[in-house]
Coordinates of C-alpha atoms and ligand atoms in Angstrom, one line a residue:
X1 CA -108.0 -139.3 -25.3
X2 CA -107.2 -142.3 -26.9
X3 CA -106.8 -140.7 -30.3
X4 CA -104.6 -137.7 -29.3
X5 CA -101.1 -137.5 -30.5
X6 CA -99.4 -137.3 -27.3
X7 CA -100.4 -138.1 -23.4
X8 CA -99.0 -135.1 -20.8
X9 CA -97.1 -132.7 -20.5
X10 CA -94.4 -131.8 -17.8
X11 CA -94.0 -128.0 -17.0
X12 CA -91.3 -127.3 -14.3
X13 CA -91.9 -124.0 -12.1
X14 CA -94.3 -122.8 -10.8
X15 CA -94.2 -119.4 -10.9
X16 CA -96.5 -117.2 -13.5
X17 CA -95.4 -118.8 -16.8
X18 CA -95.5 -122.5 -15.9
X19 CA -98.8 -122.0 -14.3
X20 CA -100.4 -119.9 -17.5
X21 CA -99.0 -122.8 -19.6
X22 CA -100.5 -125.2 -17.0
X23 CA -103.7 -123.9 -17.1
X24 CA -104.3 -123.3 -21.1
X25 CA -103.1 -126.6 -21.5
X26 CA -105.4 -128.5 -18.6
X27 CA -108.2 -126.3 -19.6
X28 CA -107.9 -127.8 -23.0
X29 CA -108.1 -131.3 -21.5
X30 CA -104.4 -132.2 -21.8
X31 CA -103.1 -133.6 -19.1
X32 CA -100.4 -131.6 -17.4
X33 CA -98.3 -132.4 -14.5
X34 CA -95.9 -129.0 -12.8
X35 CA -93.0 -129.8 -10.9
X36 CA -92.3 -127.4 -8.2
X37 CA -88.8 -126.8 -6.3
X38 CA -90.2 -124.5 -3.5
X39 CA -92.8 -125.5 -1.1
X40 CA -94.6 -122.8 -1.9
X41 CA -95.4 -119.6 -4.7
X42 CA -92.6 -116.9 -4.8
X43 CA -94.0 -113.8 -2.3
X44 CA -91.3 -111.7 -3.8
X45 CA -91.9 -108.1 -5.2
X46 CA -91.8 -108.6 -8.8
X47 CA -94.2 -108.3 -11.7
X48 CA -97.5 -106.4 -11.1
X49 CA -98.4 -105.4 -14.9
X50 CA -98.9 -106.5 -18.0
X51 CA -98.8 -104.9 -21.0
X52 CA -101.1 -105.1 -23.9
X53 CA -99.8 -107.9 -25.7
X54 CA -100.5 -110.1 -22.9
X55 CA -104.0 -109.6 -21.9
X56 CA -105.7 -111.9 -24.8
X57 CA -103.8 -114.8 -22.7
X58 CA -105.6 -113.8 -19.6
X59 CA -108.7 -113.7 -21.7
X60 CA -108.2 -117.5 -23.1
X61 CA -107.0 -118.8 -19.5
X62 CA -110.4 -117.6 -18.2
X63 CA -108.8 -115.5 -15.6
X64 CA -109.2 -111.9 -17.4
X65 CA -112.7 -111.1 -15.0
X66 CA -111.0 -111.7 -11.8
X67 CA -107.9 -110.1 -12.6
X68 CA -110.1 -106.8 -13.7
X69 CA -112.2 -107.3 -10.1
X70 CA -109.0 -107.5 -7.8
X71 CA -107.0 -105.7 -9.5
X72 CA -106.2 -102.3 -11.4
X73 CA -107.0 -101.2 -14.8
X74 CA -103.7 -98.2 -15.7
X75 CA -104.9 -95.3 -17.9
X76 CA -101.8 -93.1 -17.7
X77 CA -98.1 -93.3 -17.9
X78 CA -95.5 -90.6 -17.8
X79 CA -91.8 -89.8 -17.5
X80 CA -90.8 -86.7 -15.5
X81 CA -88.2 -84.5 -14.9
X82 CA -86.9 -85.4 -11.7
X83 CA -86.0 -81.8 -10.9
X84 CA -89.4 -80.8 -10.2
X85 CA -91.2 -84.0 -11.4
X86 CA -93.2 -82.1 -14.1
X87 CA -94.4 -84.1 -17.2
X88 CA -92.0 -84.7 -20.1
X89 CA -94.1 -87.1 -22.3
X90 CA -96.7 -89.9 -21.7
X91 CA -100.5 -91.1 -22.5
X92 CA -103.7 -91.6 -21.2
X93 CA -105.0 -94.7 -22.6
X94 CA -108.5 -94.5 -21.2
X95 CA -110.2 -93.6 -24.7
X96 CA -108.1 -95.6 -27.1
X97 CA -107.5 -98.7 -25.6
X98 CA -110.5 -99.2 -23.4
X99 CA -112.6 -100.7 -26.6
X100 CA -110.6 -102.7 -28.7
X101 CA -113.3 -104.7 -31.1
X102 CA -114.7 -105.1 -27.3
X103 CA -111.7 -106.1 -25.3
X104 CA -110.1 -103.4 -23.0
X105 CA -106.7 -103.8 -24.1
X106 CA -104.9 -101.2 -21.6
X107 CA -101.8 -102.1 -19.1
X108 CA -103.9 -104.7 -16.3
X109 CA -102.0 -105.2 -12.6
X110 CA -102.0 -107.3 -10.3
X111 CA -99.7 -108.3 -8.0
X112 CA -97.6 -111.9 -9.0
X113 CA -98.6 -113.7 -5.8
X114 CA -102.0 -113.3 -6.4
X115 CA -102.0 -114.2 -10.1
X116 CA -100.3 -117.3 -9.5
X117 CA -102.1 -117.9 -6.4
X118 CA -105.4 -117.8 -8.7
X119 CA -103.8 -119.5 -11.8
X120 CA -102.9 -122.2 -9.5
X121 CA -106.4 -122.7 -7.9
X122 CA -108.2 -122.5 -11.2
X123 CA -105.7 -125.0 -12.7
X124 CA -106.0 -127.5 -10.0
X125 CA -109.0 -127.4 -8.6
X126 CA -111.4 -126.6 -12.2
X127 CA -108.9 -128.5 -14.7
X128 CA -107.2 -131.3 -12.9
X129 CA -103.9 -130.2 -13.3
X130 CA -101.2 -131.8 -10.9
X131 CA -98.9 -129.6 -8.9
X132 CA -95.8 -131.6 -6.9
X133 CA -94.5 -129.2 -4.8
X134 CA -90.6 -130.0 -3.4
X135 CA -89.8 -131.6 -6.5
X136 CA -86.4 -130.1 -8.3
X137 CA -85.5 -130.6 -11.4
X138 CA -81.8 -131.3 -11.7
X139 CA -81.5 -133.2 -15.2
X140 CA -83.0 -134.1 -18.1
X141 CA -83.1 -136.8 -20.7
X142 CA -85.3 -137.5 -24.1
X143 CA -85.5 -140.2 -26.9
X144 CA -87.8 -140.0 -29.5
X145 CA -91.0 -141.2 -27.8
X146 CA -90.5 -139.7 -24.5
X147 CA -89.0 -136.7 -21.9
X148 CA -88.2 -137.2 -18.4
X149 CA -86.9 -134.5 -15.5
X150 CA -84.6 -135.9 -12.7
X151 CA -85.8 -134.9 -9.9
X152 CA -84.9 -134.6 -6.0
X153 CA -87.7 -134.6 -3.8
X154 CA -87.5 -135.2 0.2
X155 CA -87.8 -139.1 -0.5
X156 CA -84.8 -139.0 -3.0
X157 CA -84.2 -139.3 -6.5
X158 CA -87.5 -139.5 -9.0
X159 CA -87.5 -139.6 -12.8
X160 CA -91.1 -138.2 -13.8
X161 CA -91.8 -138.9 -17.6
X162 CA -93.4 -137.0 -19.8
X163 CA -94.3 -136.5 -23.9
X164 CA -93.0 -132.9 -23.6
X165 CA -91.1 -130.9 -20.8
X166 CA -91.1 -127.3 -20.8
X167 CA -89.0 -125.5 -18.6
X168 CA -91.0 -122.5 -17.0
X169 CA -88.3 -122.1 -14.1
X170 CA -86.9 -118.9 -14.0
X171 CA -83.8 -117.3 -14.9
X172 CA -81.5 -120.1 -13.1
X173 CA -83.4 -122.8 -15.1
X174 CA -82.2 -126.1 -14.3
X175 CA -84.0 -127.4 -18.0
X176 CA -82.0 -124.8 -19.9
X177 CA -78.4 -125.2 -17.8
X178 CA -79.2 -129.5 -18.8
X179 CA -80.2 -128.3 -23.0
X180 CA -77.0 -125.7 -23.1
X181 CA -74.9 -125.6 -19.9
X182 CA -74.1 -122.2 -18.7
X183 CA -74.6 -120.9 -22.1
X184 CA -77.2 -117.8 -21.7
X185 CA -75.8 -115.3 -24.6
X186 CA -76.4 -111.4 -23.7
X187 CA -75.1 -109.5 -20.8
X188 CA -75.4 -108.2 -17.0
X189 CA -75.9 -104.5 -16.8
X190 CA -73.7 -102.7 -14.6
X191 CA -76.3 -101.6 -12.6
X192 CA -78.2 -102.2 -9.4
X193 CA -82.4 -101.5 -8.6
X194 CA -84.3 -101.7 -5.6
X195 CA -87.8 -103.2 -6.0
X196 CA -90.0 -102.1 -2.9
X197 CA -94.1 -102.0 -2.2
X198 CA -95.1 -99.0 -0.9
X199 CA -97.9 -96.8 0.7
X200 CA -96.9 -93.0 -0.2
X201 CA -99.6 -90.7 -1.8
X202 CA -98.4 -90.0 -5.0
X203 CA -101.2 -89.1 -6.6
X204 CA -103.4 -87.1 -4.0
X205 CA -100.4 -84.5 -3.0
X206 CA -98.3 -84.4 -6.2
X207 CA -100.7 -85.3 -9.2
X208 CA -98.8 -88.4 -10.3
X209 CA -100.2 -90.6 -13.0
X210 CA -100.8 -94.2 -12.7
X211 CA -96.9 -95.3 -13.9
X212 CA -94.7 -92.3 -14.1
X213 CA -90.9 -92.8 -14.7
X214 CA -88.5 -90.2 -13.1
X215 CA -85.8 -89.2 -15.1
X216 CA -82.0 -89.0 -13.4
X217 CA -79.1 -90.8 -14.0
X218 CA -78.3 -91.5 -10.2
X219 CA -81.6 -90.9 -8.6
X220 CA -83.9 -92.8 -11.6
X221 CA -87.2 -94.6 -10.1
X222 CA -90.4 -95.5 -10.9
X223 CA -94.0 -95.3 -9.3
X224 CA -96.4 -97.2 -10.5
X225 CA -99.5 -97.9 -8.9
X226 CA -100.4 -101.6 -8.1
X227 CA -103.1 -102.1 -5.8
X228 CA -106.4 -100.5 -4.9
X229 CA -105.9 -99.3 -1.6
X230 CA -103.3 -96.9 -2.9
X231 CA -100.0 -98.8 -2.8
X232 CA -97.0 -98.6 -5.4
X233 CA -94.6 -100.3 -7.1
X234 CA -91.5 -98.2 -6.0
X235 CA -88.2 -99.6 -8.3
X236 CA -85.4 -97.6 -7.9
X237 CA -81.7 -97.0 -9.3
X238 CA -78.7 -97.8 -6.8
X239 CA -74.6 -98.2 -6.5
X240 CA -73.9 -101.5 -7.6
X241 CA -71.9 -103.9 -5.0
X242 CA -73.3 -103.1 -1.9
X243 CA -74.6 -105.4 0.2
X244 CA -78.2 -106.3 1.3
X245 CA -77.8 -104.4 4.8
X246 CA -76.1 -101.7 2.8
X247 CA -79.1 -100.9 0.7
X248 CA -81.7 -101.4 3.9
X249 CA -79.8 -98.3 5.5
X250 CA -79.3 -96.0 2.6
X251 CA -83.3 -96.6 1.8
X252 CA -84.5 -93.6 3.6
X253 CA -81.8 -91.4 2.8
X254 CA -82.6 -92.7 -1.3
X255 CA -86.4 -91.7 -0.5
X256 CA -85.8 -88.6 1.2
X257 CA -83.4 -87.6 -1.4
X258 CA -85.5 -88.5 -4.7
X259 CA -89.3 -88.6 -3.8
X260 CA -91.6 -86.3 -4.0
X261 CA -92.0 -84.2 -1.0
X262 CA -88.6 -85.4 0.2
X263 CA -90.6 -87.5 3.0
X264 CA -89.0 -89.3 6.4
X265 CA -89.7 -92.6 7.2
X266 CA -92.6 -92.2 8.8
X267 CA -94.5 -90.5 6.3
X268 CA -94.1 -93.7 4.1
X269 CA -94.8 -97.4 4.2
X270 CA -92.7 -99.9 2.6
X271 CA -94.3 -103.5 2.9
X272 CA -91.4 -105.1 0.5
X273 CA -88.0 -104.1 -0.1
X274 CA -85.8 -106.6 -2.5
X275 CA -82.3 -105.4 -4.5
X276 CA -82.1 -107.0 -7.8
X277 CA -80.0 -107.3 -11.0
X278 CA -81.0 -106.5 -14.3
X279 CA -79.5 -108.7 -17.5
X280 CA -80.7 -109.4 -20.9
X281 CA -79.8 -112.5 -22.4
X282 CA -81.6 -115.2 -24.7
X283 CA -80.9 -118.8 -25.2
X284 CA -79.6 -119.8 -28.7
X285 CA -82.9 -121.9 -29.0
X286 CA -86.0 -122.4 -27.3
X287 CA -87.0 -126.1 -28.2
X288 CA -84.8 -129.1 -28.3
X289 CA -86.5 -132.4 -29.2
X290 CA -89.1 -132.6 -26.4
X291 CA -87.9 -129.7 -24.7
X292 CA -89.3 -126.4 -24.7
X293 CA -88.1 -123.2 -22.6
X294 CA -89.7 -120.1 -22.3
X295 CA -90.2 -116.8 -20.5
X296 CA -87.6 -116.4 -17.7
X297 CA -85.9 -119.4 -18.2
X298 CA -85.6 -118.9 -22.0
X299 CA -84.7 -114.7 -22.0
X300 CA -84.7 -112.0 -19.8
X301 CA -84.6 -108.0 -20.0
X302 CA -84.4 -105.0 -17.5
X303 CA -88.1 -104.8 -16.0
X304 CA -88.0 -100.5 -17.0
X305 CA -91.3 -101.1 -19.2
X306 CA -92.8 -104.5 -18.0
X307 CA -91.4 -106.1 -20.7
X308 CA -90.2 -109.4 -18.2
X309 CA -93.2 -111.4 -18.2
X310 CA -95.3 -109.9 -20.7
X311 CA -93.1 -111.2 -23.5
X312 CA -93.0 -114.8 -21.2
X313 CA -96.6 -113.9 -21.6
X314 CA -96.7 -114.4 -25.4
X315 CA -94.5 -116.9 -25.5
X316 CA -96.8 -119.1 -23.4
X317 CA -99.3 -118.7 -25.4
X318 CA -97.9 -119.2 -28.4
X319 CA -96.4 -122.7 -27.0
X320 CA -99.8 -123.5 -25.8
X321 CA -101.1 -122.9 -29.5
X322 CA -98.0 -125.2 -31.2
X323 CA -99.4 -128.1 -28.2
X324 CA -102.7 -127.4 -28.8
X325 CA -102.3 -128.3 -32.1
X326 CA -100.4 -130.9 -31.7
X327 CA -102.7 -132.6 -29.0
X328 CA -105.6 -132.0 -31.7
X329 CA -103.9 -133.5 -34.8
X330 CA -103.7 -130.0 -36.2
X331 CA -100.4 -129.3 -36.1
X332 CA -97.0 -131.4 -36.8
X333 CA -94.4 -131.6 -33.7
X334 CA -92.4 -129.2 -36.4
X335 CA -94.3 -126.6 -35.2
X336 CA -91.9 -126.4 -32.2
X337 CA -89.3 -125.6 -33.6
X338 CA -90.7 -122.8 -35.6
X339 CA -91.7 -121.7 -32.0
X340 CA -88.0 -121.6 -30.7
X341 CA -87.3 -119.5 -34.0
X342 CA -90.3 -117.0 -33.9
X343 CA -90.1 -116.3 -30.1
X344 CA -86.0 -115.7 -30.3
X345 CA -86.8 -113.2 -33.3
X346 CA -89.4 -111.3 -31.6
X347 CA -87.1 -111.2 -28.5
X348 CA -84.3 -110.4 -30.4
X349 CA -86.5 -107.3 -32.9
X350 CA -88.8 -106.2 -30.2
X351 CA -88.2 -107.1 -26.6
X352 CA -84.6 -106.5 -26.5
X353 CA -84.2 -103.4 -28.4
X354 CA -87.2 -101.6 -26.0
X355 CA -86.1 -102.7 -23.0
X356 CA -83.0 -101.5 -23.5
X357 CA -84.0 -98.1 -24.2
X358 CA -86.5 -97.7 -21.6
X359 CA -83.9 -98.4 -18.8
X360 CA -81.3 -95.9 -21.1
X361 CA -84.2 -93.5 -20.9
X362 CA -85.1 -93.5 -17.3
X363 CA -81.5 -92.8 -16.2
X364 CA -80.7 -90.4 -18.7
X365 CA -77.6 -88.2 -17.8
X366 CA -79.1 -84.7 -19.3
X367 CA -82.7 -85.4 -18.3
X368 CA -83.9 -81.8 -19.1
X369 CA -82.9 -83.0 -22.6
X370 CA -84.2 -86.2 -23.4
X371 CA -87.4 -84.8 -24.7
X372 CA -85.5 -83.6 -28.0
X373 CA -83.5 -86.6 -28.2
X374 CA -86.5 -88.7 -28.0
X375 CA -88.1 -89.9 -31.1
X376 CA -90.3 -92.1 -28.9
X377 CA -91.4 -89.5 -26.4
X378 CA -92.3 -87.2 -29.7
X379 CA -94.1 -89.3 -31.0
X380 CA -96.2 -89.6 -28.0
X381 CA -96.8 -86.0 -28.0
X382 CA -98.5 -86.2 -31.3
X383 CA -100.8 -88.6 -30.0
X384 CA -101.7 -86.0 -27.2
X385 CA -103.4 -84.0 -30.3
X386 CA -104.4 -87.2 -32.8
X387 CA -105.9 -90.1 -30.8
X388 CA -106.2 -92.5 -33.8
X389 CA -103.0 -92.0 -34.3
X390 CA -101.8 -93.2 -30.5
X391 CA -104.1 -95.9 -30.9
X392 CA -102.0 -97.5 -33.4
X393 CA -98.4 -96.2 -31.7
X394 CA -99.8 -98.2 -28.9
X395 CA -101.2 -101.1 -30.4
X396 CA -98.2 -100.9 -32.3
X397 CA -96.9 -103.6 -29.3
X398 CA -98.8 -106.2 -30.2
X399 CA -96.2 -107.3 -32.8
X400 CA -94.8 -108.9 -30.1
X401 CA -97.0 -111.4 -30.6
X402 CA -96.6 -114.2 -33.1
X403 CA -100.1 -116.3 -34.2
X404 CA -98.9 -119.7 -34.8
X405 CA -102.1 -121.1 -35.6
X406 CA -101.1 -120.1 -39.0
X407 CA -98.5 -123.3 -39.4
X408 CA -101.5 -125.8 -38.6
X409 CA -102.2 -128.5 -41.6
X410 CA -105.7 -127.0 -42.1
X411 CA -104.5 -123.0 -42.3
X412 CA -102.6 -123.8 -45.9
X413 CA -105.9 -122.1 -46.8
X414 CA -104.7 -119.0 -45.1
X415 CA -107.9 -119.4 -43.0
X416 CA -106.6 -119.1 -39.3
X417 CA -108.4 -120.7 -36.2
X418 CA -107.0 -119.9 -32.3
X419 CA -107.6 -122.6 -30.4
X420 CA -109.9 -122.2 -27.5
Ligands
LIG501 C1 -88.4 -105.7 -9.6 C2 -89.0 -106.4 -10.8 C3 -90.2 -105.9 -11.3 C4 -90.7 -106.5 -12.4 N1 -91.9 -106.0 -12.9 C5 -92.4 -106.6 -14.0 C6 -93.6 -106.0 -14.6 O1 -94.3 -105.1 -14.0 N2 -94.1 -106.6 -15.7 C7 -93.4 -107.6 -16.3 O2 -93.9 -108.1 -17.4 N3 -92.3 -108.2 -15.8 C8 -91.8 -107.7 -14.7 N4 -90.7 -108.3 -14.1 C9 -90.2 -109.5 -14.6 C10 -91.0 -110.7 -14.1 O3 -91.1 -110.7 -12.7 C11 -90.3 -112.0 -14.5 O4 -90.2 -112.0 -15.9 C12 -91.2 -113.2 -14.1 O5 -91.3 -113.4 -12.7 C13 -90.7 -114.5 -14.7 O6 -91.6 -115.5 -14.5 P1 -91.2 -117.1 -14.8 O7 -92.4 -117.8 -14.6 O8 -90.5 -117.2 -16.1 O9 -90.1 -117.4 -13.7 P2 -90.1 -117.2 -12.1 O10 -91.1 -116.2 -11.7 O11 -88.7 -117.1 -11.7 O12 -90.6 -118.6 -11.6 C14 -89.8 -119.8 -11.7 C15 -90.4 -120.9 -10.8 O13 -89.6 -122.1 -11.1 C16 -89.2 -122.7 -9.8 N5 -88.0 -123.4 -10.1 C17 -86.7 -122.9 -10.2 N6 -85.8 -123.8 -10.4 C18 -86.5 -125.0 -10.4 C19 -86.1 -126.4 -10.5 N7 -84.8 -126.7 -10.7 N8 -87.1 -127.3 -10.4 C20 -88.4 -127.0 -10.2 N9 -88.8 -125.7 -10.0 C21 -87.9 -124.7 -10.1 C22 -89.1 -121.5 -8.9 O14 -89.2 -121.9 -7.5 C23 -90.2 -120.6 -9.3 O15 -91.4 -120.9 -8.7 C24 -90.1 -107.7 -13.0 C25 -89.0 -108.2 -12.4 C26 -88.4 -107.6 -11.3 C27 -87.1 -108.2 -10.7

C-alpha cells in the first residue's frame, strides 16, 4: 500500500449508497472506514428496485448472484386506467433485456434492508471494511493533505480523519449542510404519498403486471411486486398536511376506494405503512476539496419510476471509478471534480426531467386521455410490434451513466479500462 496515492477513505451513512461505495472501494483493497449515526440499518419502506442503469454496479460489487437468488427479476410494467384498471401502455422486457452481451439487464428488486444488510456483511466480513455505528457526523474540516468528520458518539466528541470524506447520508446530510448550509436548490412538491408493503393478490384475481402505475389525479398509486411470496410495493397519492394518525385512519377507506376489487381490511395485509414527501433538488456541486457527496445527500427526485437510488446508484460507481483511479496512480485528484460536474448534468438532463414526468403522468387529471398526450407511452406501443426497436427505447436509460475511466492518464489513447 505503500505506493498508493492516498491511505482511506471516510464514507458517512450507512444506508444503500455508503455501503455500495464501501464495498467497491474495500473490495479494491482501499481502506474504508463508514460512520454510522443510527445503531442500526434503516427498516423503512423505501427502495425495492433498480433500474437498468444500476445493475452493472451490483455486478462489480459481487452482490448481483444473491440479489437475483433472493430476490425478483420484473419483466413487465404498465400504467392503467384507474377506472377499470385496463392497460394504457407498458412493456414486457423478458425477451429484450434478459441477454444483454450476457448480462440480464431488466429492473432487479429487492427489498433496501436486505441489500444493505448483505452489502454490509460482504463489506465487513470479506473486505475488511470498518463500520462505527452511533457515530454522527456534525462538521467537517479539510486542508490540503487531509479530511476529517466531527463526530458525536456516546463517549463524546471524536474527530476521525480521513484522505477523502464522502457524504452518503441521506437527504438531511450533515456533510452537505457543513460544504453549503441549507443550500439544496430545487423544490418540495405539493404533494403527499403513502409508501406501504403489502399482501393483496394483484396478479392472480385482476391480471396485474409486475409494476403497474394507476392513473388518477386523486386516487394515483402504484403496485409493484417486491418479494417472492407475493407481497407489493403499494405507494399511494394523499391530501397533503395531515397528520400521521390521520393517514393510518383514512388507509382503508384509500384501499377500498382505489384498489382493485375495492377490498376491506381484512382481505389485505399491510406489513409497512410510512407517509412521505417528495422534492427534487440538487446541490450546486458534488465535490469540494476532499469532499464528495452523492446519491441522497447530493440530489433527490419523486420515487414515481425508481429513479431515487438508481441514479445514487451511478453515481457511486462513478465515484468509485474517479478513487479507483486515484488509489492506482491512474487518475489525477482532478478527476473529482469532473465527477461533481458530470453527475449534476446527468441529474440535471436525465434524472430530473423523468422523474418529473412520471409523477405528472401517474396523477394525470384526464387519465382516459393521457395515451394521446403521451409521446412516451406511444412510443412504447411501437415497441409492442418492433422489439429491437424497445430494446434501444429501453436501453436508452443507460445514458444515465457517465464512464469516467475515460479521464484516466493512460485512456488519452481513447482506450478505456473499468476498474475491477
Ligand atoms: C416510498 C419510497 C420508495 C422508493 N422507491 C425507490 C425505488 O424503488 N427505486 C429507487 O431507485 N429509489 C427509490 N426510492 C428512493 C430511495 O429510497 C433513496 O434514494 C435511497 O434510500 C437513498 O439512499 P442513500 O444511501 O442516499 O440515503 P439514505 O437511505 O437516507 O441513508 C443515509 C444513511 O446515513 C445515515 N446518516 C444520516 N445522517 C448522518 C450523520 N449526520 N452522520 C452519520 N450518519 C448519518 C442515516 O442513518 C442512514 O443510514 C424510494 C423512496 C421512497 C421514499
Amino acid at each position: 500500500m505503500a505506493d498508493k496515492a492516498f491511505k482511506k477513505v471516510i464514507v458517512v451513512g450507512a444506508g444503500p449508497s455508503g455501503l455500495l461505495l464501501a464495498l467497491l472501494l474495500a473490495k479494491h483493497g482501499i481502506s474504508v472506514e463508514i460512520l454510522e449515526a443510527s445503531d442500526k440499518l434503516d427498516d423503512q419502506p423505501r427502495a425495492a428496485h433498480y433500474g437498468t442503469p444500476a445493475i452493472p454496479e451490483f455486478r462489480r460489487a459481487g452482490i448481483l448472484d444473491e440479489m437475483r437468488r433472493r430476490g425478483l427479476i420484473l419483466s413487465t410494467m404498465c400504467w392503467r386506467q384507474s377506472s377499470d384498471f385496463s392497460y394504457i401502455a407498458g412493456w414486457d422486457a423478458a425477451d429484450v433485456l434478459s441477454d444483454v452481451d450476457g448480462e440480464d439487464l431488466r429492473t432487479h428488486c429487492f427489498v433496501l434492508q436486505d441489500l444493505d444488510q448483505l452489502m454490509l456483511d460482504e463489506v465487513t466480513t470479506k473486505y475488511g471494511g470498518v463500520i462505527r455505528w452511533k457515530h454522527k457526523v456534525v462538521g467537517l474540516g479539510q486542508d490540503e493533505t487531509k479530511a476529517w468528520a466531527e463526530v458525536e458518539t456516546d463517549e463524546g466528541k471524536k474527530k476521525v480523519e480521513g484522505d477523502y470524506i464522502v457524504g452518503c447520508d441521506g437527504a438531511n446530510s450533515a456533510v452537505r449542510k457543513a460544504l453549503f448550509g441549507n443550500e439544496f436548490p430545487g423544490f418540495t412538491w405539493d404533494a403527499q404519498i403513502v409508501a406501504t408493503n403489502t399482501y393483496y393478490d394483484f396478479e392472480g384475481k385482476f391480471g396485474f403486471h409486475d409494476a403497474n402505475f394507476i392513473i388518477h389525479p386523486e386516487h394515483f398509486f402504484m403496485a409493484a411486486r417486491i418479494t417472492q411470496d407475493g407481497m407489493y410495493r403499494v405507494t399511494y397519492g394523499e391530501t397533503p398536511g395531515l397528520t400521521h394518525e390521520q393517514y393510518l385512519e383514512r388507509q382503508p377507506w384509500k384501499f377500498e376506494t382505489m384498489l382493485p376489487g375495492h377490498p376491506k381490511p381484512d382481505e389485505y395485509k399491510i406489513v409497512n405503512f410510512s407517509p412521505y414527501k417528495m422534492h427534487q433538488r440538487c446541490a450546486e456541486k458534488f465535490t469540494v476539496g476532499r469532499v464528495m457527496l452523492c446519491a441522497d445527500a447530493a440530489h433527490l427526485c419523486n420515487p414515481w419510476g425508481g429513479l431515487g437510488i438508481t441514479g445514487g446508484f451511478v453515481d457511486v460507481g462513478g465515484l468509485y471509478d474517479c478513487l479507483a483511479g486515484i488509489w492506482d496512480g491512474k487518475a489525477d485528484p482532478s478527476i473529482l471534480e469532473i465527477y461533481s460536474e458530470k453527475r449534476i448534468e446527468k441529474w440535471k438532463t436525465v434524472i430530473d426531467p423523468i422523474s418529473q414526468e412520471n409523477f405528472r403522468r401517474v396523477r394525470d387529471k384526464d387519465p382516459a386521455t393521457r395515451f394521446e398526450r403521451d409521446e412516451f407511452m406511444q412510443l412504447l406501443k411501437k415497441g409492442e410490434a418492433d422489439r429491437s426497436f424497445l430494446k434501444d427505447l429501453l436501453l436508452s436509460f443507460m445514458e444515465v451513466r457517465y464512464d469516467f475511466t475515460q479521464h484516466y492518464k493512460d485512456k488519452e489513447d481513447g482506450e478505456k479500462v473499468k476498474a475491477d
